[in-house]
Coordinates of C-alpha atoms in Angstrom, one line a residue:
M1 CA 0.0 0.1 0.3
K2 CA 3.0 1.8 0.6
K3 CA 4.8 1.6 -2.5
L4 CA 1.5 2.0 -4.3
L5 CA 0.5 5.5 -2.4
T6 CA 3.7 6.5 -3.1
A7 CA 3.5 6.0 -7.3
V8 CA 0.3 7.4 -6.8
A9 CA 1.8 10.4 -5.4
A10 CA 4.1 11.0 -7.8
S11 CA 2.2 10.4 -10.3
A12 CA 0.1 13.6 -9.6
V13 CA 3.4 15.4 -9.6
L14 CA 3.9 13.7 -13.1
L15 CA 0.4 15.1 -14.0
T16 CA 0.9 18.8 -12.5
A17 CA 3.5 19.1 -14.0
G18 CA 2.4 18.4 -17.5
I19 CA -0.9 20.5 -16.8
A20 CA 1.6 23.4 -16.1
H21 CA 3.7 22.8 -19.3
A22 CA 0.1 22.5 -21.3
A23 CA -1.6 25.9 -20.1
D24 CA 1.4 27.9 -21.6
P25 CA 1.2 28.9 -25.0
T26 CA 3.5 27.8 -27.3
V27 CA 6.6 30.5 -28.1
R28 CA 8.6 30.6 -31.3
W29 CA 11.3 32.9 -31.4
K30 CA 14.4 33.1 -34.2
M31 CA 18.1 34.2 -32.3
A32 CA 20.1 35.1 -34.7
G33 CA 23.7 34.3 -33.7
M34 CA 27.4 36.2 -33.1
F35 CA 28.5 33.0 -33.3
G36 CA 28.8 29.9 -35.2
S37 CA 27.5 26.0 -34.3
S38 CA 30.7 25.0 -35.4
F39 CA 33.4 28.1 -33.3
K40 CA 34.5 26.1 -30.3
P41 CA 33.5 25.6 -27.6
I42 CA 30.6 28.1 -27.2
G43 CA 28.8 27.7 -30.1
G44 CA 27.6 23.8 -29.2
H45 CA 26.8 25.3 -26.2
I46 CA 24.4 28.4 -27.4
V47 CA 22.4 25.4 -29.2
A48 CA 22.4 23.4 -26.3
M49 CA 20.8 26.5 -25.0
T50 CA 18.2 26.5 -27.2
K51 CA 17.5 22.8 -26.0
K52 CA 17.2 22.8 -22.4
A53 CA 15.5 26.2 -22.9
E54 CA 12.1 23.4 -24.8
Q55 CA 12.9 21.0 -22.6
A56 CA 12.7 23.0 -19.4
S57 CA 9.4 24.9 -20.4
G58 CA 8.1 21.9 -21.5
G59 CA 8.9 21.9 -25.0
S60 CA 6.6 25.6 -24.7
L61 CA 9.3 28.0 -25.3
K62 CA 10.8 27.1 -29.2
I63 CA 13.6 29.0 -30.1
R64 CA 15.5 28.4 -33.7
F65 CA 19.1 29.0 -33.7
Y66 CA 20.2 30.7 -37.2
E67 CA 24.1 31.2 -38.3
P68 CA 25.8 34.6 -38.5
G69 CA 25.0 36.4 -41.1
A70 CA 22.0 33.7 -42.3
L71 CA 19.1 35.7 -40.9
V72 CA 20.8 39.5 -40.1
P73 CA 24.0 40.7 -40.7
V74 CA 26.1 40.4 -37.3
P75 CA 26.3 44.5 -37.6
G76 CA 22.4 44.2 -37.8
I77 CA 21.4 42.0 -34.9
F78 CA 21.0 44.3 -32.0
D79 CA 18.9 46.6 -34.0
A80 CA 17.0 44.1 -35.0
V81 CA 16.5 42.8 -31.6
S82 CA 15.0 46.2 -31.0
Q83 CA 12.4 46.8 -33.2
G84 CA 11.2 43.2 -32.5
S85 CA 11.8 42.0 -36.5
I86 CA 13.3 39.2 -34.8
E87 CA 12.8 38.3 -30.8
A88 CA 16.4 37.1 -30.1
G89 CA 20.1 37.3 -30.9
Y90 CA 23.5 35.6 -29.0
A91 CA 26.3 37.9 -28.8
G92 CA 28.9 39.8 -27.2
I93 CA 27.4 43.0 -26.5
G94 CA 30.4 45.4 -26.3
F95 CA 30.5 44.9 -29.8
F96 CA 27.3 46.9 -30.1
T97 CA 28.9 49.5 -28.4
N98 CA 28.2 52.5 -31.0
K99 CA 24.6 52.0 -30.0
E100 CA 25.6 52.3 -26.3
P101 CA 29.2 52.8 -25.6
G102 CA 28.9 51.7 -22.3
I103 CA 27.8 48.2 -22.8
A104 CA 31.7 47.5 -23.5
L105 CA 32.5 46.9 -19.7
Y106 CA 29.4 44.0 -19.7
N107 CA 31.9 42.7 -22.2
A108 CA 35.1 44.3 -23.8
A109 CA 36.9 46.4 -21.5
P110 CA 40.2 46.4 -20.1
F111 CA 41.1 45.6 -16.7
T112 CA 37.6 44.7 -15.4
P113 CA 36.3 42.0 -12.8
D114 CA 37.7 38.4 -13.1
L115 CA 35.0 36.0 -13.6
A116 CA 34.4 35.3 -9.8
E117 CA 33.9 39.2 -9.4
F118 CA 31.7 39.8 -12.6
M119 CA 29.2 37.4 -11.5
A120 CA 29.1 38.5 -8.4
W121 CA 28.6 41.8 -9.7
I122 CA 26.1 40.5 -12.6
Y123 CA 23.3 38.0 -10.4
Y124 CA 23.6 40.4 -6.9
G125 CA 26.0 43.1 -6.9
G126 CA 23.4 45.5 -9.3
G127 CA 25.1 45.5 -12.5
Q128 CA 22.5 43.1 -14.6
E129 CA 19.5 45.6 -12.7
V130 CA 22.2 48.7 -14.7
L131 CA 22.1 47.2 -17.7
D132 CA 18.2 46.5 -17.6
E133 CA 18.1 50.3 -16.8
V134 CA 20.4 50.9 -19.8
L135 CA 18.8 48.8 -22.3
K136 CA 15.3 49.2 -21.6
P137 CA 15.1 52.4 -23.9
H138 CA 16.0 50.4 -26.6
K139 CA 13.4 47.6 -25.2
I140 CA 16.0 44.7 -25.0
K141 CA 16.6 42.4 -22.5
A142 CA 20.2 41.3 -22.2
I143 CA 20.0 37.9 -19.8
F144 CA 23.9 36.4 -18.9
C145 CA 23.6 33.2 -21.2
G146 CA 28.0 32.0 -21.9
V147 CA 31.3 33.3 -21.4
L148 CA 34.5 32.7 -23.7
A149 CA 37.7 31.4 -21.7
P150 CA 40.2 34.8 -21.0
E151 CA 41.6 36.1 -24.1
A152 CA 45.2 36.6 -24.1
G153 CA 47.2 39.5 -24.3
G154 CA 48.3 39.0 -27.8
W155 CA 50.7 37.7 -30.9
F156 CA 53.9 39.6 -31.5
R157 CA 56.7 39.1 -34.1
K158 CA 58.8 40.5 -31.6
E159 CA 59.8 40.7 -27.7
V160 CA 57.8 43.5 -25.5
N161 CA 60.2 43.7 -22.8
A162 CA 58.7 47.6 -21.4
L163 CA 55.9 50.2 -22.7
S164 CA 58.2 51.7 -25.0
D165 CA 58.2 48.8 -27.2
L166 CA 54.8 48.9 -27.9
K167 CA 55.4 52.7 -29.4
G168 CA 55.3 52.4 -33.3
L169 CA 54.1 48.6 -33.9
K170 CA 50.9 48.3 -36.6
M171 CA 48.4 45.8 -34.1
R172 CA 45.4 43.8 -34.3
I173 CA 42.7 44.9 -31.5
G174 CA 39.3 45.7 -30.9
G175 CA 38.1 46.5 -27.8
L176 CA 38.3 49.7 -25.6
G177 CA 41.6 48.5 -25.2
A178 CA 42.7 50.1 -28.4
N179 CA 41.9 53.2 -27.2
V180 CA 44.6 52.4 -24.3
L181 CA 46.9 51.2 -27.0
E182 CA 46.4 54.0 -29.2
K183 CA 47.8 56.6 -26.0
V184 CA 51.3 54.2 -26.6
G185 CA 52.0 54.9 -29.8
V186 CA 50.4 51.8 -31.5
S187 CA 48.6 51.8 -34.5
T188 CA 45.8 49.6 -33.8
Q189 CA 43.2 48.5 -36.4
A190 CA 39.9 46.1 -35.9
L191 CA 40.9 43.6 -38.5
G192 CA 37.8 40.7 -39.0
G193 CA 38.5 37.0 -38.1
A194 CA 39.8 35.7 -41.5
D195 CA 41.9 38.8 -41.9
V196 CA 43.7 38.6 -38.8
F197 CA 46.5 36.0 -40.2
P198 CA 47.1 37.3 -43.2
A199 CA 47.9 40.4 -42.2
L200 CA 50.0 39.1 -39.3
E201 CA 51.7 36.9 -41.7
R202 CA 52.8 39.3 -44.9
G203 CA 54.3 42.0 -42.1
V204 CA 51.0 44.0 -42.5
I205 CA 50.2 44.1 -38.7
D206 CA 53.5 43.7 -36.5
A207 CA 50.8 42.1 -33.5
A208 CA 47.9 40.8 -33.0
E209 CA 45.4 40.0 -30.0
Y210 CA 42.3 37.8 -31.4
S211 CA 40.6 35.6 -28.2
N212 CA 42.3 32.3 -25.9
P213 CA 44.9 29.8 -27.0
G214 CA 41.5 27.5 -28.3
V215 CA 40.2 30.2 -30.2
D216 CA 44.0 31.6 -31.5
E217 CA 45.1 27.9 -32.3
S218 CA 42.5 27.5 -34.6
L219 CA 43.4 30.7 -36.6
G220 CA 47.3 28.8 -36.6
F221 CA 48.6 32.5 -35.5
D222 CA 51.6 30.0 -34.3
Q223 CA 52.7 30.4 -37.7
A224 CA 53.4 33.9 -38.0
A225 CA 54.5 35.0 -34.7
K226 CA 56.6 33.4 -32.0
Y227 CA 55.9 35.6 -29.2
Y228 CA 52.6 34.9 -27.4
Y229 CA 51.6 37.4 -23.8
F230 CA 49.7 37.1 -20.7
P231 CA 47.0 38.2 -19.8
G232 CA 44.7 40.0 -21.7
W233 CA 44.6 43.1 -20.1
H234 CA 42.4 44.4 -22.6
N235 CA 39.3 41.8 -21.8
P236 CA 39.8 39.6 -18.8
T237 CA 36.2 37.9 -19.1
S238 CA 34.0 37.5 -22.0
P239 CA 30.8 37.3 -21.0
E240 CA 28.3 36.5 -24.2
W241 CA 24.9 37.3 -23.8
L242 CA 21.3 36.0 -24.9
M243 CA 19.3 40.0 -26.0
V244 CA 15.8 39.9 -26.2
N245 CA 13.4 42.0 -27.4
T246 CA 11.1 42.9 -24.5
D247 CA 7.7 42.3 -26.5
A248 CA 8.9 39.0 -26.9
Y249 CA 10.5 38.6 -22.8
A250 CA 7.1 39.7 -21.5
K251 CA 4.5 37.7 -23.3
L252 CA 6.6 34.7 -21.8
T253 CA 5.1 32.9 -18.8
A254 CA 6.5 32.8 -15.4
G255 CA 7.5 29.2 -16.0
Q256 CA 9.0 29.8 -19.4
K257 CA 11.3 32.9 -18.0
A258 CA 12.1 30.6 -15.5
A259 CA 13.1 27.9 -18.0
L260 CA 15.2 30.5 -20.0
D261 CA 17.0 31.3 -17.1
M262 CA 18.2 28.1 -15.4
A263 CA 19.2 27.5 -19.7
C264 CA 21.2 29.7 -19.4
G265 CA 22.8 29.2 -16.1
D266 CA 23.7 26.2 -17.5
T267 CA 25.0 27.3 -20.5
V268 CA 27.2 30.0 -18.0
A269 CA 29.1 27.5 -16.1
R270 CA 29.5 24.6 -19.0
S271 CA 31.2 26.7 -21.2
I272 CA 33.4 27.9 -18.6
A273 CA 34.8 24.5 -18.0
E274 CA 35.4 23.4 -21.2
G275 CA 36.5 26.8 -22.1
E276 CA 39.0 26.1 -19.7
V277 CA 40.4 22.7 -20.5
V278 CA 40.2 23.9 -24.8
S279 CA 42.7 26.5 -23.4
M280 CA 44.9 24.3 -21.4
Q281 CA 45.1 21.6 -24.1
A282 CA 45.9 24.4 -26.7
L283 CA 48.4 26.3 -25.0
Q284 CA 50.4 22.5 -24.1
R285 CA 50.2 22.0 -28.2
L286 CA 51.5 25.5 -28.5
R287 CA 54.3 25.5 -26.4
A288 CA 55.3 21.8 -27.7
K289 CA 55.7 23.7 -31.1
G290 CA 58.1 26.7 -29.8
V291 CA 55.4 29.2 -29.1
Q292 CA 57.9 31.7 -26.5
V293 CA 54.8 32.0 -23.8
R294 CA 55.8 35.1 -21.7
R295 CA 54.0 37.0 -19.0
W296 CA 53.9 41.5 -19.6
K297 CA 56.0 42.7 -16.9
P298 CA 54.5 44.1 -13.9
E299 CA 55.7 47.7 -14.7
V300 CA 53.6 47.5 -18.5
V301 CA 51.0 46.3 -16.2
N302 CA 50.8 48.4 -14.7
E303 CA 51.0 51.9 -16.5
L304 CA 48.7 50.3 -18.9
R305 CA 46.1 49.7 -16.1
R306 CA 46.6 53.6 -14.7
M307 CA 46.4 54.6 -18.4
W308 CA 42.7 52.5 -18.8
Y309 CA 41.3 53.9 -16.0
A310 CA 41.8 57.5 -17.2
E311 CA 39.9 56.6 -20.2
A312 CA 37.0 55.0 -18.6
E313 CA 36.9 58.8 -16.4
R314 CA 37.6 60.5 -19.6
L315 CA 34.2 58.3 -20.8
S316 CA 32.2 59.3 -18.1
G317 CA 32.5 62.2 -19.1
E318 CA 31.4 62.1 -21.8
N319 CA 28.1 59.5 -21.8
A320 CA 26.1 59.4 -18.8
N321 CA 25.0 55.8 -19.2
F322 CA 29.0 55.0 -19.6
K323 CA 29.2 56.5 -15.9
K324 CA 26.3 54.6 -14.6
I325 CA 27.9 51.7 -15.2
W326 CA 31.4 52.4 -14.5
T327 CA 30.0 53.9 -10.7
S328 CA 28.3 50.5 -10.4
M329 CA 31.2 48.0 -11.2
S330 CA 33.4 50.6 -9.4
N331 CA 31.4 50.3 -6.2
F332 CA 30.8 46.9 -6.4
R333 CA 34.8 46.5 -6.6
K334 CA 36.1 48.6 -3.6
A335 CA 33.3 46.3 -1.7
Y336 CA 34.2 43.3 -3.1
A337 CA 38.1 43.9 -2.9
A338 CA 38.1 44.4 0.8
Q339 CA 36.0 41.2 1.4
H340 CA 38.4 39.3 -0.7
E341 CA 42.0 40.6 0.4
L342 CA 41.0 38.5 3.5
Q343 CA 40.0 35.7 1.9
R344 CA 43.6 35.5 0.1
L345 CA 46.0 32.9 1.3
E346 CA 49.5 33.6 1.7

């Protein structure tokens, strides 16, 4: 009898869950991608996220992923989501600073928090709330939904032992890191992925940063430059985001929103784990090929940091939303550093 009652109770729970899911209307979204499904490792996680969201919603939330350019050009994802011509896009939102300069701080900015600190700020330190406020006029809701492994500092054809060694170099670098290097005397270029290797190989540029070891190895940069510098001061953490039109998001039921949050949370965890392993293994292979893996000299990092903080203050003076985000991040980091120092092992 006890076993029978247990079985009946379990069946009731399952039936109730089924009824709850059945009550949710079927939603079909189109999602434009900035990264292809074969872009390792994040591409696979993007596709898996859509399947998990569908499963967790009992099949009521169906998101169709489109490869980069198949639905809208990558530079057009922000506008397409904002205008509601597509429901969602998956991208590094720092790519769209021409629409909102401050969002670079959520994806591609120098000396920003490491992963643990960034996650604390986003989930519990006010970072998500500020992002929601900044993106609200654009009718976009951004959900933290994945991470690329930390970037490297770049590939160089010669050693860099002092800041003066950077002066006069032609370098591929994107984002706000370029602003800092230009102050040093670097001529920066924001080349697309397919154009970086040929330019480096032919000597059109002297150095290039692109991504992390796992990605860089696949592009063959080691065949054109032998000095590989760490860490990636220009982009310490590379969070990726599910950008959703706010009207489309508002139409979701509470259960569908929860399914989306859970699917993205799982994507964050798994992309972190796989990204670290992919980069670790790639770096081992690159060392075996004779690549000279180097760390920046402390005095170089310190000077770049000083210049970045000056640049951040300048940008804060030019854009109210940049200032709002920078202030939130900076205030959180001060409090975080105070307690984190107590936890640090000597």
